[in-house]
Each structure stands twice: as C-alpha cells, then as structure tokens.
CSV table of C-alpha atoms in Angstrom, one decimal:
chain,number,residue,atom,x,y,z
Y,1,UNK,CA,0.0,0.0,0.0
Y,2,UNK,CA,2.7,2.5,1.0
Y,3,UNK,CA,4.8,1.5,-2.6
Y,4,UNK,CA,2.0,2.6,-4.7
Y,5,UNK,CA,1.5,5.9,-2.6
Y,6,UNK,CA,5.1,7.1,-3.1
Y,7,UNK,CA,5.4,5.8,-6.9
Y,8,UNK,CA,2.1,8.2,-7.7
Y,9,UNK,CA,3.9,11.4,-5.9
Y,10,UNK,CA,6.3,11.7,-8.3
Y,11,UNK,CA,4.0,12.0,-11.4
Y,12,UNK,CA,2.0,14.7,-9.4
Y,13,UNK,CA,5.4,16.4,-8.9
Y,14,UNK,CA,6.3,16.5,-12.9
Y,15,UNK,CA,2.6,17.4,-13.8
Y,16,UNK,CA,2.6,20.5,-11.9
Y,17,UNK,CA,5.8,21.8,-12.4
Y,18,UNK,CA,4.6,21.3,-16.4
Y,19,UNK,CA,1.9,23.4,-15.3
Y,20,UNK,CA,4.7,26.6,-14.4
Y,21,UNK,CA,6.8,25.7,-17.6
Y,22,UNK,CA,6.8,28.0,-20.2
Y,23,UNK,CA,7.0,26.9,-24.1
Y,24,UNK,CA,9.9,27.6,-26.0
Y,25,UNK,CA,9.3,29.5,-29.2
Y,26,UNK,CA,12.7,29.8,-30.5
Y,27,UNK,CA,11.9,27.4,-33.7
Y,28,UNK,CA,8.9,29.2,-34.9
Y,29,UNK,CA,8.5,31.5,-37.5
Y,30,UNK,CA,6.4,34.5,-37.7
Y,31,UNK,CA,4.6,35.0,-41.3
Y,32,UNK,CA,4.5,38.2,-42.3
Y,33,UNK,CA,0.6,38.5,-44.1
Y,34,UNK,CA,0.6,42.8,-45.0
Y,35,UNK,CA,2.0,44.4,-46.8
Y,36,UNK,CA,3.1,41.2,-49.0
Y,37,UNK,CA,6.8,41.4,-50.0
Y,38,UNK,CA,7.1,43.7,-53.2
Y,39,UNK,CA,3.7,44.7,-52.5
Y,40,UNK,CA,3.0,48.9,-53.8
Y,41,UNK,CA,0.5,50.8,-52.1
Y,42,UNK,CA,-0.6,54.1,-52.5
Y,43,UNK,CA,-2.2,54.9,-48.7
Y,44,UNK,CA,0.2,56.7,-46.1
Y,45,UNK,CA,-1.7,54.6,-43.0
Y,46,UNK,CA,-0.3,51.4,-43.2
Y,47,UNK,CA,-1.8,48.3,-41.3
Y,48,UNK,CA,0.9,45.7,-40.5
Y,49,UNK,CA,-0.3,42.2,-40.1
Y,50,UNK,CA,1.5,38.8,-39.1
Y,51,UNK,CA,0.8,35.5,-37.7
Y,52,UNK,CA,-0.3,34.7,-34.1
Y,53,UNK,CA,2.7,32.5,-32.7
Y,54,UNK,CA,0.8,30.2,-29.8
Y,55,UNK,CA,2.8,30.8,-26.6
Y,56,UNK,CA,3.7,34.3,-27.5
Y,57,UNK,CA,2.8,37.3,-25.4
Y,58,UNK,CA,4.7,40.1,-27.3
Y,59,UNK,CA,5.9,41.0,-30.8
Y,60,UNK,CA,8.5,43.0,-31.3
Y,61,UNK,CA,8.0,45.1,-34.7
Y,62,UNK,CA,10.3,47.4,-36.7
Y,63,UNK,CA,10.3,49.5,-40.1
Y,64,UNK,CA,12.8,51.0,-41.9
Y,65,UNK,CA,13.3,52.7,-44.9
Y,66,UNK,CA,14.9,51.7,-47.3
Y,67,UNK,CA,16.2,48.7,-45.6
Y,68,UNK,CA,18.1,46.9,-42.6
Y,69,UNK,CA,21.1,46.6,-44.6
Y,70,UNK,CA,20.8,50.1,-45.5
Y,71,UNK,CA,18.8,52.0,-43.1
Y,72,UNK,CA,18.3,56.1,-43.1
Y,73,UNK,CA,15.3,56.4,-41.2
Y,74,UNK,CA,13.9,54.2,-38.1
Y,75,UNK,CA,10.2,54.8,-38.8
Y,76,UNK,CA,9.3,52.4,-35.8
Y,77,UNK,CA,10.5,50.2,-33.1
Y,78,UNK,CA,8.2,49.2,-30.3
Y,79,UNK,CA,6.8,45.9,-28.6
Y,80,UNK,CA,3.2,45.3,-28.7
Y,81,UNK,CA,0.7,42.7,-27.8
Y,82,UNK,CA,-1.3,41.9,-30.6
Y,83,UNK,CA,0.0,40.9,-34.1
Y,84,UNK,CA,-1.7,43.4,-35.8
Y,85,UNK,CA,-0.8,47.5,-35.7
Y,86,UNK,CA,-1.4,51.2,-38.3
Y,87,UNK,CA,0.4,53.9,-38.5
Y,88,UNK,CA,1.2,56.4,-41.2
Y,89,UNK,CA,4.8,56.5,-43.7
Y,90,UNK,CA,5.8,59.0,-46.1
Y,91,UNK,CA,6.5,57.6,-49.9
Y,92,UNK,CA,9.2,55.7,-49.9
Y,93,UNK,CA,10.8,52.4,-50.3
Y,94,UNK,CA,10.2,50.5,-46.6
Y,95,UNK,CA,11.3,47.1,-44.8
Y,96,UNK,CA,9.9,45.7,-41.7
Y,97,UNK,CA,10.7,42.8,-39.7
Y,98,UNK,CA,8.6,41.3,-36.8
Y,99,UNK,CA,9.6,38.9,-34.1
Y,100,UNK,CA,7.5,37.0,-31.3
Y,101,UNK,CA,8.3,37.2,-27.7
Y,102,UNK,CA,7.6,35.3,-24.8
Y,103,UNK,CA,9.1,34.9,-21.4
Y,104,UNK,CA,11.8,32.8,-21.6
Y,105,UNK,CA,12.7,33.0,-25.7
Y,106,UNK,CA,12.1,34.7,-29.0
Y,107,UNK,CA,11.9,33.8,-32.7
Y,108,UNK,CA,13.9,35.0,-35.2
Y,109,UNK,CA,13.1,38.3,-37.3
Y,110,UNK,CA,11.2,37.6,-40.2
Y,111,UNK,CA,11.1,40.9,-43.0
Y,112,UNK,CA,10.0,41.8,-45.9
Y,113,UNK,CA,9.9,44.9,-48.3
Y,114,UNK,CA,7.2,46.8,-49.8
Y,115,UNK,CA,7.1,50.6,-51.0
Y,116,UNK,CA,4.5,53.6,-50.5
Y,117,UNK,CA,3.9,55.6,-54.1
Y,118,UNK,CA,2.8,59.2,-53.9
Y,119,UNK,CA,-1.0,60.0,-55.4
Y,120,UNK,CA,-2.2,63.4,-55.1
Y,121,UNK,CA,-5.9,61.2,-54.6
Y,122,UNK,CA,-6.7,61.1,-50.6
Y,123,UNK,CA,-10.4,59.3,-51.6
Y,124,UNK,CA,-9.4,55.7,-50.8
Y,125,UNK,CA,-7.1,56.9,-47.6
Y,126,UNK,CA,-7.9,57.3,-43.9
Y,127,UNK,CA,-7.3,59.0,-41.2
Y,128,UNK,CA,-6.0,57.2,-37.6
Y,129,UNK,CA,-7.3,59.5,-34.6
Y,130,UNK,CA,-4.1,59.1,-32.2
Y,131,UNK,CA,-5.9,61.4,-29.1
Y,132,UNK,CA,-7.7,61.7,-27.2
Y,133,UNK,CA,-8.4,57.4,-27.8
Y,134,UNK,CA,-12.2,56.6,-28.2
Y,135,UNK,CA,-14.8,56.1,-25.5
Y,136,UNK,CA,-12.2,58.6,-23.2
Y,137,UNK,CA,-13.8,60.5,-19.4
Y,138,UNK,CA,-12.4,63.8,-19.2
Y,139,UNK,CA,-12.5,66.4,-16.8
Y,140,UNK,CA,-10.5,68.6,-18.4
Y,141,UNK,CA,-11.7,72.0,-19.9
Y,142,UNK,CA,-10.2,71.3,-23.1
Y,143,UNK,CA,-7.8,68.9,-24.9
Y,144,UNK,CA,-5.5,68.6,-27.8
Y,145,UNK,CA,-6.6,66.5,-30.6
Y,146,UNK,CA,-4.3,64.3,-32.9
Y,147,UNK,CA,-4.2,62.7,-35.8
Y,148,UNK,CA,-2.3,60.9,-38.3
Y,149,UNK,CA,-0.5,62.8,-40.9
Y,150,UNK,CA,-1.0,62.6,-44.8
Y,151,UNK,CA,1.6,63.5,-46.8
Y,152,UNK,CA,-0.8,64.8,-49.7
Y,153,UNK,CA,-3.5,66.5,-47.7
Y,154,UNK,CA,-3.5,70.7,-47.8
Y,155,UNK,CA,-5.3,71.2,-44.6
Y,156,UNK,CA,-7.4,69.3,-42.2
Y,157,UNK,CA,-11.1,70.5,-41.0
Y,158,UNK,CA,-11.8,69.1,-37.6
Y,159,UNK,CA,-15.3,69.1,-36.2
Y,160,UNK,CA,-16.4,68.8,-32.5
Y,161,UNK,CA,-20.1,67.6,-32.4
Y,162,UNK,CA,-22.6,67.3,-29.1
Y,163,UNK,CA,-25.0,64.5,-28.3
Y,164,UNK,CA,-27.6,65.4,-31.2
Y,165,UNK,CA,-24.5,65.5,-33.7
Y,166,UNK,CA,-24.8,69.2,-33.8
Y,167,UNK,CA,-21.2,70.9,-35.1
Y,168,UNK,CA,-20.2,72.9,-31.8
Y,169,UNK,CA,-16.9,73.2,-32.9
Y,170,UNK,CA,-15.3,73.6,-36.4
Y,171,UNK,CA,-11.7,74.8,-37.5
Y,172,UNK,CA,-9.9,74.4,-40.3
Y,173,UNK,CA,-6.0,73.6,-39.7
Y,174,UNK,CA,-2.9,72.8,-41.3
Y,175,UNK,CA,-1.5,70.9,-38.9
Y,176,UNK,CA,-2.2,67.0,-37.3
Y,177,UNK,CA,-3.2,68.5,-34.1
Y,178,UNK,CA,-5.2,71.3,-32.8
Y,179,UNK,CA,-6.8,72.0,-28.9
Y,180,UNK,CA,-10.5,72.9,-28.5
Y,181,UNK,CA,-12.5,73.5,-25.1
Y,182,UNK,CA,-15.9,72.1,-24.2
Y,183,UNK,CA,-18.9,74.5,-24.0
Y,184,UNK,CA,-20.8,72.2,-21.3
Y,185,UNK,CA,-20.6,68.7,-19.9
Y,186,UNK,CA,-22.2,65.6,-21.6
Y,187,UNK,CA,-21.4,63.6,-24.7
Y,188,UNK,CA,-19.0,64.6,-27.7
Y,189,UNK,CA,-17.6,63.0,-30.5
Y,190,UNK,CA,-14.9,64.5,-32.6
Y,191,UNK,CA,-14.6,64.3,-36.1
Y,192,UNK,CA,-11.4,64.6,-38.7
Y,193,UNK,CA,-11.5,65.0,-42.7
Y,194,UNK,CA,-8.2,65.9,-44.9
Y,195,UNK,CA,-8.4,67.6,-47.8
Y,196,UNK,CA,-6.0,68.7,-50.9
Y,197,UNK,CA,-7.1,70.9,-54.0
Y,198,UNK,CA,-9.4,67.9,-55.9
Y,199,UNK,CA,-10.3,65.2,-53.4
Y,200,UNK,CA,-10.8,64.3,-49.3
Y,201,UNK,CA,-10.6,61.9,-47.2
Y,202,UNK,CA,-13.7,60.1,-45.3
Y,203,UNK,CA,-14.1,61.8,-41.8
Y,204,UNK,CA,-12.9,59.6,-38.9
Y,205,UNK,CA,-14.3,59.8,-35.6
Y,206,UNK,CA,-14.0,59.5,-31.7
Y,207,UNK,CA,-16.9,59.8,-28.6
Y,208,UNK,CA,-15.9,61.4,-25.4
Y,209,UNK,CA,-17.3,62.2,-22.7
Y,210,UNK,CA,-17.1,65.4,-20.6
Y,211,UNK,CA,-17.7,65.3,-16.9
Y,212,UNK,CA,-16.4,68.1,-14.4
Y,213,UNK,CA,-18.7,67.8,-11.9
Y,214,UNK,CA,-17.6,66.0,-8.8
Y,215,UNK,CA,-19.6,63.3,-7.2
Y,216,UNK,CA,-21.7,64.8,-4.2
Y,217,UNK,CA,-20.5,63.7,-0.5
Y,218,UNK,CA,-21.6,60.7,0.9
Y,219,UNK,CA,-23.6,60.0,4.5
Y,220,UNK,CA,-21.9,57.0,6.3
Y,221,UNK,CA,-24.5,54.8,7.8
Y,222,UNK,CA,-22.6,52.1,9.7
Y,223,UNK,CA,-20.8,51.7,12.4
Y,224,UNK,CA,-22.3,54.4,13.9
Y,225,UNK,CA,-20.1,57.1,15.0
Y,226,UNK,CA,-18.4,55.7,18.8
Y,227,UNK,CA,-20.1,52.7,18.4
Y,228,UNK,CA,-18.4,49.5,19.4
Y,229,UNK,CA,-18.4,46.4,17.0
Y,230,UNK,CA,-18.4,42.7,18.2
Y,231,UNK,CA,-17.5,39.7,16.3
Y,232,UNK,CA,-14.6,38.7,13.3
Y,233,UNK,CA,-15.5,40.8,10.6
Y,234,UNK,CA,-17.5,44.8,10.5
Y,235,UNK,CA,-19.6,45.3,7.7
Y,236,UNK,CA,-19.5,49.0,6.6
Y,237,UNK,CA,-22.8,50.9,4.6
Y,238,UNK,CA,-23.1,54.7,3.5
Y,239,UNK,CA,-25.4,56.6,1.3
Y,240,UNK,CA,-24.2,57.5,-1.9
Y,241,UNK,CA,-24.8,61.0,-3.0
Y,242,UNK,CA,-26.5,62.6,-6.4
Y,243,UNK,CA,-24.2,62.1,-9.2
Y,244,UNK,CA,-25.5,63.8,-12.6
Y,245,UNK,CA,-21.6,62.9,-14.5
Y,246,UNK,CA,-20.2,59.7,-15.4
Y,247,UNK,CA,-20.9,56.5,-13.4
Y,248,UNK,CA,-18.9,56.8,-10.1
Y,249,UNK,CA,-17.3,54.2,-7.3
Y,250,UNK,CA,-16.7,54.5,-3.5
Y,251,UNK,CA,-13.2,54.6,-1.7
Y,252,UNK,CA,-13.5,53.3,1.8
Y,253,UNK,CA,-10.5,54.0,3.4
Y,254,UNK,CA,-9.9,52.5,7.6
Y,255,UNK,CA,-7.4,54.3,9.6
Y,256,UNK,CA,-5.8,54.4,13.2
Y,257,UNK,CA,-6.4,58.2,13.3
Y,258,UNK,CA,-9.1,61.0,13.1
Y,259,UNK,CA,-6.8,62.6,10.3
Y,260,UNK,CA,-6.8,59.5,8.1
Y,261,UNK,CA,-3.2,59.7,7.2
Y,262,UNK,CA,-2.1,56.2,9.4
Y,263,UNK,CA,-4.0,54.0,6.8
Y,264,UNK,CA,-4.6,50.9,7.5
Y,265,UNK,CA,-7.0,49.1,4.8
Y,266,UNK,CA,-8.9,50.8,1.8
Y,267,UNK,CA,-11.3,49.1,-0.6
Y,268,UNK,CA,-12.8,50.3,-4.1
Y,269,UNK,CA,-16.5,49.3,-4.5
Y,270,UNK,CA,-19.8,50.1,-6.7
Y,271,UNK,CA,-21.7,49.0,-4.1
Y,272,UNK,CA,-22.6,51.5,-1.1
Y,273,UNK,CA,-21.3,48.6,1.5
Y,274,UNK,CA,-18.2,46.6,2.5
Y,275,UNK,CA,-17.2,43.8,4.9
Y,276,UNK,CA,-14.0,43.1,6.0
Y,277,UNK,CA,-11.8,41.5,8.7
Y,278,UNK,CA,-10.0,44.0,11.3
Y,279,UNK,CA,-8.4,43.2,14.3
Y,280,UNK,CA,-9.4,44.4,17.6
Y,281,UNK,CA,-8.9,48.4,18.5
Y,282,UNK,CA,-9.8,52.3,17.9
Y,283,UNK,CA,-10.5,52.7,14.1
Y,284,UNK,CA,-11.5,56.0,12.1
Y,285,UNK,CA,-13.3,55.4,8.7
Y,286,UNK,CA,-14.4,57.6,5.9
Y,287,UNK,CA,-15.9,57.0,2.3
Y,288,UNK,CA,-14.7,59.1,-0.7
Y,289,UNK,CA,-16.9,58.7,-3.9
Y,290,UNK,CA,-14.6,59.1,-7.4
Y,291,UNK,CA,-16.4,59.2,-10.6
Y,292,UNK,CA,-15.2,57.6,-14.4
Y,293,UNK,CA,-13.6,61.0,-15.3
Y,294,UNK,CA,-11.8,61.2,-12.4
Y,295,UNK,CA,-13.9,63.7,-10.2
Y,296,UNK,CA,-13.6,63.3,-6.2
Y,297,UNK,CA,-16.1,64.1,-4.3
Y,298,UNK,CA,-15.3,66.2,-0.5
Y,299,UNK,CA,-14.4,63.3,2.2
Y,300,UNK,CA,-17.6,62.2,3.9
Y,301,UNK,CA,-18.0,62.8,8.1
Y,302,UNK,CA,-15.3,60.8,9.7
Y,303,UNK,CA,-16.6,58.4,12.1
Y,304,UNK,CA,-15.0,56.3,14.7
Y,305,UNK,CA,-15.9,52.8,16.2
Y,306,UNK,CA,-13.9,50.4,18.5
Y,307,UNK,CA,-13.9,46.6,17.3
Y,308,UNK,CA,-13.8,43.8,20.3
C-alpha cells in the first residue's frame, strides 16, 4: 500500500511543475501577411499584419526605410501585444521585420519589403485618430486633438459635435493636431477629414465624454459614530450621494487616526457597503466617492468605532 502511494507522488510532482513551464518559441516562425513582399500601395496609414505565434505574449516590430542593410530612417521600433498595428509613412521604399516574444525565448526576425507611391488622390485613404483614444472620461476644460498625418493633404477640417450631432466646434488647420475647449458637460464625439485641391478623405471619428462635476458627498451609515463592533469581521454601509456625470465608485478608506493619514486598509467598490476582517482596536473610517472622469467628491463625516 505505502509502494503505490510514493510511486504516484512523483508524477504529481512532474505534472505540476509542467503546469509553471513556459513553451519555447525559438523554432517558430512569424509570417508576415501585410504588406506582402514587393507589394505597392498608395495609402500613407499602413496596417501591418503577421501571424499569431501560440505561446507568444509580445511582438516585437520594426520599419525602416529603405532597408536593414541600409537604413536612413527608423520609422518604428516598439513591442506590442497583438499581431496586428497602423500607423502612417511618407513615400518611400520600406522594410519591416517582426519577431515574437515570450518569457523565456524569441523567434527569429522575419522581414519583408514593400514601398508607399505618392498619389495626389486622398479618396481611398484614412485617417488614424491618435488622441484623445475613443470612449475617453475627461474632466479637463479642453484637450488637444491628434491625428495621423498625410503626406498629400492641404489642410485638415476638424469638427467637435454634441449628443444630437450638432457641429459645436469647427476649424480648419494645417496641422495634425489642434486643442478645442468644451462649452458644457455631456457627450462629444470628434470628427477629422483631410483635404487637398481635388479630393478628401472620409471623416474619422471618436466619442468622449465630458464630466467636471464631482460626485456629491456621501452620508456614512454604519458603524455608527463611537459605536463598538463585536465579532470577526464589520460590515460598513453609506449613502451614496446625487451624481448627474459619469458612473462613479466609493473609496472606503480605515485608519488608526481622526486625520486619516495612518492607513490601514482601503477598498474600491460600486456598491454602497463593504465587509471586511480588522483586528481588535480604535478605528476612524471615511468614504470618498470618485467618478469615471476622475472627479472626487469632498471626504464624507469621519466616524469612529472600536472593534472587540
């Protein structure tokens, strides 16, 4: 009986050490799908695209012009996480190279060539919207916009609509950036067209959303201020306050002092309660309510309660 007990332990040994083990990549290759090798293209935004490797967690992806073996310009040189990035060149003649990462080992570069010709027609081009990114809170009273840059394009018109797509703001600019304000809180989305002497781009747009108000202060319900808590664990419950912004959550932060700088646990939460484990003592506690743009609301009443 005791044989067959000890031959079985070391198979659970190898299994979960497999478990922690990770794969080696070194022998695989990363195919390069777009741009194809030799391949001419007329758009400035290129979209690079290459095989998934399984068991890789980064790539590493570089472009050059006009080549490794020959290289005047480092267009780009950066490790991301997906196989699959865009980002604008000038006309030119271009090499790129990607490599797959993972913990413990890489693959080799794989590269191929492909060139950018010059067209005077911005029809069949686009626009990428670099910032602010879509979907973005803000509390800020204005931003700076940016935006890819095409090499054929005279000027740029950018347009700032509200909720009802309503044109609140509109400029005209020569440049791939420009900073607007916001004329009230609520919902935004921000549009970008290029233009030249015969043709235009499609506009490309972003939402946003504007929120400067901060959360109203919460009422704290429980423990009651001096009150004296029995038992393993306190459960905490406030009152959240109007909020008329962006959907907010609750900072409950515990401390040894009335001044709430000796911290001694804090918890995030959507919900207006919390329970938690503290050990016996004097204990201050207040709730501070943050909202998605990054509005605070005043720190609630400080209350006070002694655990047993």
């Amino acid at each position: 009986m005791y044989k067959k007990i000890f031959s079985i332990l070391p198979l659970i040994v190898i299994f979960g050490c497999q478990d922690l083990l990770v794969a080696d990549i070194t022998g695989k290759e990363v195919e390069l799908y777009a741009p194809k090798n030799g391949a001419a293209i007329t758009a400035s935004n290129v979209t690079f695209w290459w095989s998934d490797i399984e068991d890789a967690t980064l790539y590493n992806i570089q472009v050059v012009s006009p080549s490794f073996d020959m290289a005047q310009v480092l267009w780009y040189d950066s490790i991301v996480p997906s196989n699959k990035i865009r980002f604008a060149l000038q006309p030119g003649q271009f090499e790129w190279r990607v490599k797959a990462i993972n913990d413990v080992s890489e693959t080799n570069f794989s590269s191929t060539s492909f060139r950018i010709d010059s067209t005077v027609d911005l029809t069949s081009q686009n626009i990428i919207l670099y910032s602010p990114y879509d979907g973005v809170y803000t509390n800020k009273d204005s931003l700076k916009f940016s935006w890819s840059e095409l090499y054929n394009a005279d000027f740029y018109t950018f347009s700032l609509k509200n909720a009802n797509q309503q044109i609140v703001v509109e400029k005209k600019v020569t440049t791939p950036f420009m900073t607007t304000s916001f004329p009230e809180d609520g919902s935004y989305s921000w549009w970008v067209k290029a233009h030249n002497e015969n043709t235009e781009t499609q506009e490309s747009g972003h939402k946003l959303y504007v929120d400067r108000i901060p959360p109203s202060e919460v009422s704290l319900k429980y423990p009651l201020n001096n009150e004296t808590i029995l038992g393993d664990s306190v459960t905490f419950k406030w009152t959240k306050g109007n909020d008329y912004g962006s959907n907010i959550h609750d900072s409950l932060v515990i401390a040894y002092d009335e001044d709430i700088y000796d911290v001694v646990k804090s918890f995030s939460t959507e919900d207006n309660n919390y329970t938690c484990y503290i050990d016996e003592g004097v204990y201050y506690w207040t709730v501070i309510s943050v909202d998605k743009a990054g509005n605070k609301s005043r720190k609630s009443t400080i209350f006070t309660f002694t655990k047993e």
